[in-house]
PDB file of C-alpha atoms in Angstrom:
ATOM      1  CA  MET A   1      42.145  66.456 133.739  1.00  0.00           C
ATOM      2  CA  VAL A   2      45.718  66.131 132.508  1.00  0.00           C
ATOM      3  CA  ARG A   3      46.503  62.638 131.027  1.00  0.00           C
ATOM      4  CA  PRO A   4      49.532  60.982 132.398  1.00  0.00           C
ATOM      5  CA  SER A   5      52.694  60.601 130.252  1.00  0.00           C
ATOM      6  CA  GLN A   6      52.673  57.613 127.782  1.00  0.00           C
ATOM      7  CA  ASN A   7      56.133  56.748 128.874  1.00  0.00           C
ATOM      8  CA  LEU A   8      55.147  55.422 132.224  1.00  0.00           C
ATOM      9  CA  ASN A   9      53.325  52.400 130.687  1.00  0.00           C
ATOM     10  CA  LYS A  10      56.516  51.723 128.666  1.00  0.00           C
ATOM     11  CA  LYS A  11      58.752  52.003 131.799  1.00  0.00           C
ATOM     12  CA  LEU A  12      56.358  49.671 133.769  1.00  0.00           C
ATOM     13  CA  ILE A  13      56.536  47.032 130.900  1.00  0.00           C
ATOM     14  CA  GLU A  14      60.437  47.395 130.854  1.00  0.00           C
ATOM     15  CA  LEU A  15      60.592  46.863 134.600  1.00  0.00           C
ATOM     16  CA  GLY A  16      58.044  44.045 134.321  1.00  0.00           C
ATOM     17  CA  LYS A  17      60.221  42.319 131.570  1.00  0.00           C
ATOM     18  CA  GLU A  18      63.242  42.455 133.863  1.00  0.00           C
ATOM     19  CA  LYS A  19      61.292  40.915 136.811  1.00  0.00           C
ATOM     20  CA  ILE A  20      59.519  38.321 134.771  1.00  0.00           C
ATOM     21  CA  ILE A  21      62.724  37.181 133.137  1.00  0.00           C
ATOM     22  CA  SER A  22      64.484  36.923 136.482  1.00  0.00           C
ATOM     23  CA  TYR A  23      61.730  35.596 138.715  1.00  0.00           C
ATOM     24  CA  GLY A  24      59.003  34.252 136.504  1.00  0.00           C
ATOM     25  CA  ILE A  25      55.270  35.044 136.177  1.00  0.00           C
ATOM     26  CA  ALA A  26      54.366  33.506 139.617  1.00  0.00           C
ATOM     27  CA  ASN A  27      56.699  35.824 141.527  1.00  0.00           C
ATOM     28  CA  LEU A  28      55.819  38.976 139.655  1.00  0.00           C
ATOM     29  CA  SER A  29      54.936  41.761 142.149  1.00  0.00           C
ATOM     30  CA  ILE A  30      53.114  44.750 140.797  1.00  0.00           C
ATOM     31  CA  ARG A  31      53.797  46.562 144.110  1.00  0.00           C
ATOM     32  CA  GLN A  32      57.618  45.884 143.966  1.00  0.00           C
ATOM     33  CA  ILE A  33      57.743  46.989 140.248  1.00  0.00           C
ATOM     34  CA  CYS A  34      56.044  50.266 141.140  1.00  0.00           C
ATOM     35  CA  LEU A  35      58.331  50.789 144.073  1.00  0.00           C
ATOM     36  CA  ASP A  36      61.456  50.142 141.992  1.00  0.00           C
ATOM     37  CA  GLY A  37      60.240  52.395 139.226  1.00  0.00           C
ATOM     38  CA  LYS A  38      59.059  55.134 141.756  1.00  0.00           C
ATOM     39  CA  ILE A  39      55.671  54.910 140.097  1.00  0.00           C
ATOM     40  CA  ASN A  40      52.369  55.370 141.966  1.00  0.00           C
ATOM     41  CA  LEU A  41      50.498  52.031 142.143  1.00  0.00           C
ATOM     42  CA  GLY A  42      47.330  53.939 140.972  1.00  0.00           C
ATOM     43  CA  MET A  43      49.129  54.679 137.579  1.00  0.00           C
ATOM     44  CA  PHE A  44      49.752  50.972 137.105  1.00  0.00           C
ATOM     45  CA  TYR A  45      46.022  50.394 137.278  1.00  0.00           C
ATOM     46  CA  TYR A  46      45.339  53.438 135.080  1.00  0.00           C
ATOM     47  CA  TYR A  47      47.316  51.844 132.306  1.00  0.00           C
ATOM     48  CA  PHE A  48      46.832  48.185 132.697  1.00  0.00           C
ATOM     49  CA  LYS A  49      43.658  47.703 134.851  1.00  0.00           C
ATOM     50  CA  SER A  50      44.912  44.274 136.076  1.00  0.00           C
ATOM     51  CA  LYS A  51      47.857  42.072 136.543  1.00  0.00           C
ATOM     52  CA  GLU A  52      46.699  39.839 133.698  1.00  0.00           C
ATOM     53  CA  ASN A  53      46.607  42.695 131.247  1.00  0.00           C
ATOM     54  CA  PHE A  54      50.134  43.659 132.429  1.00  0.00           C
ATOM     55  CA  ILE A  55      51.427  40.095 131.929  1.00  0.00           C
ATOM     56  CA  LYS A  56      50.036  40.121 128.403  1.00  0.00           C
ATOM     57  CA  ALA A  57      51.713  43.440 127.721  1.00  0.00           C
ATOM     58  CA  ILE A  58      55.028  42.093 128.942  1.00  0.00           C
ATOM     59  CA  LEU A  59      54.764  38.827 127.032  1.00  0.00           C
ATOM     60  CA  ARG A  60      53.763  40.721 123.820  1.00  0.00           C
ATOM     61  CA  SER A  61      56.781  43.049 124.319  1.00  0.00           C
ATOM     62  CA  LEU A  62      59.182  40.064 124.814  1.00  0.00           C
ATOM     63  CA  ASN A  63      57.709  38.588 121.638  1.00  0.00           C
ATOM     64  CA  ASN A  64      58.205  41.777 119.717  1.00  0.00           C
ATOM     65  CA  ASP A  65      61.788  42.002 121.001  1.00  0.00           C
ATOM     66  CA  LEU A  66      62.528  38.555 119.557  1.00  0.00           C
ATOM     67  CA  ALA A  67      60.916  39.366 116.199  1.00  0.00           C
ATOM     68  CA  ALA A  68      62.924  42.641 116.044  1.00  0.00           C
ATOM     69  CA  ILE A  69      66.060  40.599 116.695  1.00  0.00           C
ATOM     70  CA  TRP A  70      65.218  38.245 113.848  1.00  0.00           C
ATOM     71  CA  ILE A  71      64.443  41.046 111.466  1.00  0.00           C
ATOM     72  CA  VAL A  72      67.556  43.140 112.283  1.00  0.00           C
ATOM     73  CA  GLN A  73      69.935  40.166 112.185  1.00  0.00           C
ATOM     74  CA  SER A  74      68.515  38.711 108.939  1.00  0.00           C
ATOM     75  CA  GLU A  75      67.676  41.759 106.919  1.00  0.00           C
ATOM     76  CA  LYS A  76      71.122  42.507 105.773  1.00  0.00           C
ATOM     77  CA  LEU A  77      71.633  39.029 104.286  1.00  0.00           C
ATOM     78  CA  SER A  78      71.268  38.655 100.649  1.00  0.00           C
ATOM     79  CA  SER A  79      69.663  35.292 100.161  1.00  0.00           C
ATOM     80  CA  SER A  80      66.552  33.815 101.633  1.00  0.00           C
ATOM     81  CA  VAL A  81      68.395  30.683 102.729  1.00  0.00           C
ATOM     82  CA  GLU A  82      71.009  32.753 104.612  1.00  0.00           C
ATOM     83  CA  LYS A  83      68.069  34.694 106.415  1.00  0.00           C
ATOM     84  CA  LEU A  84      66.426  31.425 107.458  1.00  0.00           C
ATOM     85  CA  LYS A  85      69.684  29.931 108.727  1.00  0.00           C
ATOM     86  CA  LYS A  86      70.492  33.130 110.622  1.00  0.00           C
ATOM     87  CA  VAL A  87      67.103  33.110 112.389  1.00  0.00           C
ATOM     88  CA  LEU A  88      67.507  29.460 113.289  1.00  0.00           C
ATOM     89  CA  LEU A  89      70.919  30.143 114.733  1.00  0.00           C
ATOM     90  CA  ILE A  90      69.633  33.119 116.715  1.00  0.00           C
ATOM     91  CA  ASN A  91      66.989  30.799 118.286  1.00  0.00           C
ATOM     92  CA  VAL A  92      69.644  28.281 119.121  1.00  0.00           C
ATOM     93  CA  LYS A  93      71.731  30.894 120.787  1.00  0.00           C
ATOM     94  CA  MET A  94      68.635  32.025 122.733  1.00  0.00           C
ATOM     95  CA  ILE A  95      67.873  28.500 123.844  1.00  0.00           C
ATOM     96  CA  ARG A  96      71.520  28.005 125.015  1.00  0.00           C
ATOM     97  CA  GLU A  97      72.055  31.326 126.543  1.00  0.00           C
ATOM     98  CA  LYS A  98      68.509  32.039 128.003  1.00  0.00           C
ATOM     99  CA  HIS A  99      67.377  28.525 128.909  1.00  0.00           C
ATOM    100  CA  GLY A 100      66.861  29.487 132.569  1.00  0.00           C
ATOM    101  CA  MET A 101      64.613  32.273 131.609  1.00  0.00           C
ATOM    102  CA  ILE A 102      62.567  30.192 129.213  1.00  0.00           C
ATOM    103  CA  GLU A 103      62.217  27.304 131.747  1.00  0.00           C
ATOM    104  CA  THR A 104      61.095  29.841 134.440  1.00  0.00           C
ATOM    105  CA  LEU A 105      58.444  31.245 132.084  1.00  0.00           C
ATOM    106  CA  ILE A 106      57.270  27.801 131.015  1.00  0.00           C
ATOM    107  CA  LYS A 107      57.158  26.482 134.580  1.00  0.00           C
ATOM    108  CA  ASP A 108      54.847  29.280 135.573  1.00  0.00           C
ATOM    109  CA  THR A 109      52.568  28.835 132.750  1.00  0.00           C
ATOM    110  CA  ASN A 110      49.415  26.758 133.087  1.00  0.00           C
ATOM    111  CA  ILE A 111      48.867  25.477 129.580  1.00  0.00           C
ATOM    112  CA  PHE A 112      45.214  24.640 130.368  1.00  0.00           C
ATOM    113  CA  ASP A 113      44.399  28.171 131.556  1.00  0.00           C
ATOM    114  CA  LYS A 114      42.509  30.148 128.942  1.00  0.00           C
ATOM    115  CA  PHE A 115      44.583  33.235 129.548  1.00  0.00           C
ATOM    116  CA  TYR A 116      47.769  31.451 128.707  1.00  0.00           C
ATOM    117  CA  VAL A 117      46.259  29.509 125.856  1.00  0.00           C
ATOM    118  CA  GLU A 118      45.162  32.848 124.195  1.00  0.00           C
ATOM    119  CA  ILE A 119      48.621  34.472 124.716  1.00  0.00           C
ATOM    120  CA  GLY A 120      50.321  31.280 123.485  1.00  0.00           C
ATOM    121  CA  LYS A 121      48.237  31.278 120.288  1.00  0.00           C
ATOM    122  CA  GLU A 122      48.975  34.921 119.658  1.00  0.00           C
ATOM    123  CA  MET A 123      52.702  34.479 120.099  1.00  0.00           C
ATOM    124  CA  TYR A 124      52.833  31.177 118.129  1.00  0.00           C
ATOM    125  CA  SER A 125      50.883  32.704 115.136  1.00  0.00           C
ATOM    126  CA  SER A 126      53.350  35.527 114.990  1.00  0.00           C
ATOM    127  CA  TRP A 127      56.313  33.086 114.938  1.00  0.00           C
ATOM    128  CA  ILE A 128      54.523  30.973 112.297  1.00  0.00           C
ATOM    129  CA  LYS A 129      53.863  33.929 110.077  1.00  0.00           C
ATOM    130  CA  PHE A 130      57.516  34.977 110.342  1.00  0.00           C
ATOM    131  CA  TYR A 131      58.729  31.463 109.546  1.00  0.00           C
ATOM    132  CA  SER A 132      56.200  30.938 106.795  1.00  0.00           C
ATOM    133  CA  ASN A 133      57.461  34.089 105.082  1.00  0.00           C
ATOM    134  CA  LEU A 134      61.090  32.804 105.292  1.00  0.00           C
ATOM    135  CA  ILE A 135      60.294  29.396 104.157  1.00  0.00           C
ATOM    136  CA  ASN A 136      58.154  30.492 101.278  1.00  0.00           C
ATOM    137  CA  GLU A 137      60.958  32.810 100.168  1.00  0.00           C
ATOM    138  CA  CYS A 138      63.329  29.790 100.225  1.00  0.00           C
ATOM    139  CA  LYS A 139      60.876  27.763  98.170  1.00  0.00           C
ATOM    140  CA  ASN A 140      60.486  30.511  95.600  1.00  0.00           C
ATOM    141  CA  ASP A 141      64.234  30.812  95.327  1.00  0.00           C
ATOM    142  CA  GLY A 142      64.713  27.137  94.878  1.00  0.00           C
ATOM    143  CA  TYR A 143      66.404  26.417  98.256  1.00  0.00           C
ATOM    144  CA  LEU A 144      63.481  24.208  99.499  1.00  0.00           C
ATOM    145  CA  ASP A 145      61.198  21.908  97.692  1.00  0.00           C
ATOM    146  CA  LYS A 146      58.057  23.769  96.594  1.00  0.00           C
ATOM    147  CA  ASN A 147      55.961  20.572  96.712  1.00  0.00           C
ATOM    148  CA  ILE A 148      56.368  20.218 100.526  1.00  0.00           C
ATOM    149  CA  ASP A 149      53.704  22.074 102.534  1.00  0.00           C
ATOM    150  CA  THR A 150      55.044  25.129 104.371  1.00  0.00           C
ATOM    151  CA  ASP A 151      53.684  24.225 107.708  1.00  0.00           C
ATOM    152  CA  ILE A 152      55.276  20.829 107.470  1.00  0.00           C
ATOM    153  CA  LEU A 153      58.639  22.289 106.661  1.00  0.00           C
ATOM    154  CA  ILE A 154      58.298  24.763 109.609  1.00  0.00           C
ATOM    155  CA  ALA A 155      57.634  21.880 111.978  1.00  0.00           C
ATOM    156  CA  ILE A 156      60.393  19.663 110.635  1.00  0.00           C
ATOM    157  CA  ILE A 157      63.059  22.317 110.396  1.00  0.00           C
ATOM    158  CA  THR A 158      62.401  24.286 113.520  1.00  0.00           C
ATOM    159  CA  GLY A 159      61.645  21.086 115.448  1.00  0.00           C
ATOM    160  CA  ALA A 160      64.843  19.258 114.434  1.00  0.00           C
ATOM    161  CA  VAL A 161      67.035  22.385 115.035  1.00  0.00           C
ATOM    162  CA  HIS A 162      65.601  23.131 118.448  1.00  0.00           C
ATOM    163  CA  SER A 163      65.651  19.444 119.486  1.00  0.00           C
ATOM    164  CA  TYR A 164      69.294  19.155 118.431  1.00  0.00           C
ATOM    165  CA  ALA A 165      70.272  22.405 120.207  1.00  0.00           C
ATOM    166  CA  LYS A 166      68.414  21.320 123.392  1.00  0.00           C
ATOM    167  CA  LYS A 167      69.981  17.842 123.301  1.00  0.00           C
ATOM    168  CA  TYR A 168      73.521  19.262 123.110  1.00  0.00           C
ATOM    169  CA  ASN A 169      72.804  22.409 124.995  1.00  0.00           C
ATOM    170  CA  PHE A 170      74.683  21.197 128.172  1.00  0.00           C
ATOM    171  CA  CYS A 171      77.347  19.090 126.493  1.00  0.00           C
ATOM    172  CA  ASP A 172      80.932  19.878 127.322  1.00  0.00           C
ATOM    173  CA  TYR A 173      82.098  21.674 124.182  1.00  0.00           C
ATOM    174  CA  ASP A 174      85.603  23.143 124.423  1.00  0.00           C
ATOM    175  CA  ASP A 175      84.287  26.365 123.207  1.00  0.00           C
ATOM    176  CA  GLU A 176      81.080  28.108 121.830  1.00  0.00           C
ATOM    177  CA  LYS A 177      82.549  28.333 118.356  1.00  0.00           C
ATOM    178  CA  THR A 178      82.761  24.654 117.973  1.00  0.00           C
ATOM    179  CA  TYR A 179      79.144  24.252 119.300  1.00  0.00           C
ATOM    180  CA  TYR A 180      77.701  26.758 116.977  1.00  0.00           C
ATOM    181  CA  ALA A 181      79.716  25.366 114.041  1.00  0.00           C
ATOM    182  CA  ASP A 182      78.089  21.961 114.781  1.00  0.00           C
ATOM    183  CA  ILE A 183      74.661  23.579 114.825  1.00  0.00           C
ATOM    184  CA  GLU A 184      75.374  25.302 111.568  1.00  0.00           C
ATOM    185  CA  LYS A 185      76.324  21.863 109.891  1.00  0.00           C
ATOM    186  CA  MET A 186      73.126  20.357 111.280  1.00  0.00           C
ATOM    187  CA  ILE A 187      71.072  23.242 109.781  1.00  0.00           C
ATOM    188  CA  ASP A 188      72.794  22.819 106.438  1.00  0.00           C
ATOM    189  CA  PHE A 189      72.155  19.039 106.577  1.00  0.00           C
ATOM    190  CA  ILE A 190      68.406  19.682 107.218  1.00  0.00           C
ATOM    191  CA  MET A 191      68.073  22.258 104.529  1.00  0.00           C
ATOM    192  CA  GLU A 192      69.881  19.919 102.035  1.00  0.00           C
ATOM    193  CA  LYS A 193      67.432  17.109 102.816  1.00  0.00           C
ATOM    194  CA  PHE A 194      64.443  19.281 101.763  1.00  0.00           C
ATOM    195  CA  LYS A 195      65.974  21.017  98.710  1.00  0.00           C
TER     196      LYS A 195
END
């Protein structure tokens, strides 16, 4: 028996990402994705076996996309503190520009369901690992206090930046440049507090 092309599973995931971002998890239709992609429904089940496995694959892919953006945008910067600030700013931009998508995904997620708990832990641990590396680099380079626990710094720095960005997300700024300049000032302020 000839095995199907590996590209079909990638095509299904890409189509699934488009649908899940636009319509959320609850409105994800496997049949519609297969129709849109001109893919036999049997091929979907060949690759993913179930809708839950497919959702996991989509969320992992979205998580990997975010990590790739962080890496590409920060790797060209010379100092660890510039890298950390860049990643924080990227996340603020995502919160501001993609808030509808994030809210749609969160709304559809049952935080008490074992399936979503496991996926959440997986995604969260990859984010924590990424931030831990950045913050430990900043500590080693003297930009952050070595005596403060890395997990505490992650919680304080990311929490403060995301809360500030969320609070002022819908304010009437004259332009985006002013908004992001204020965010950068706030990031500098937080970083200075923990030097």
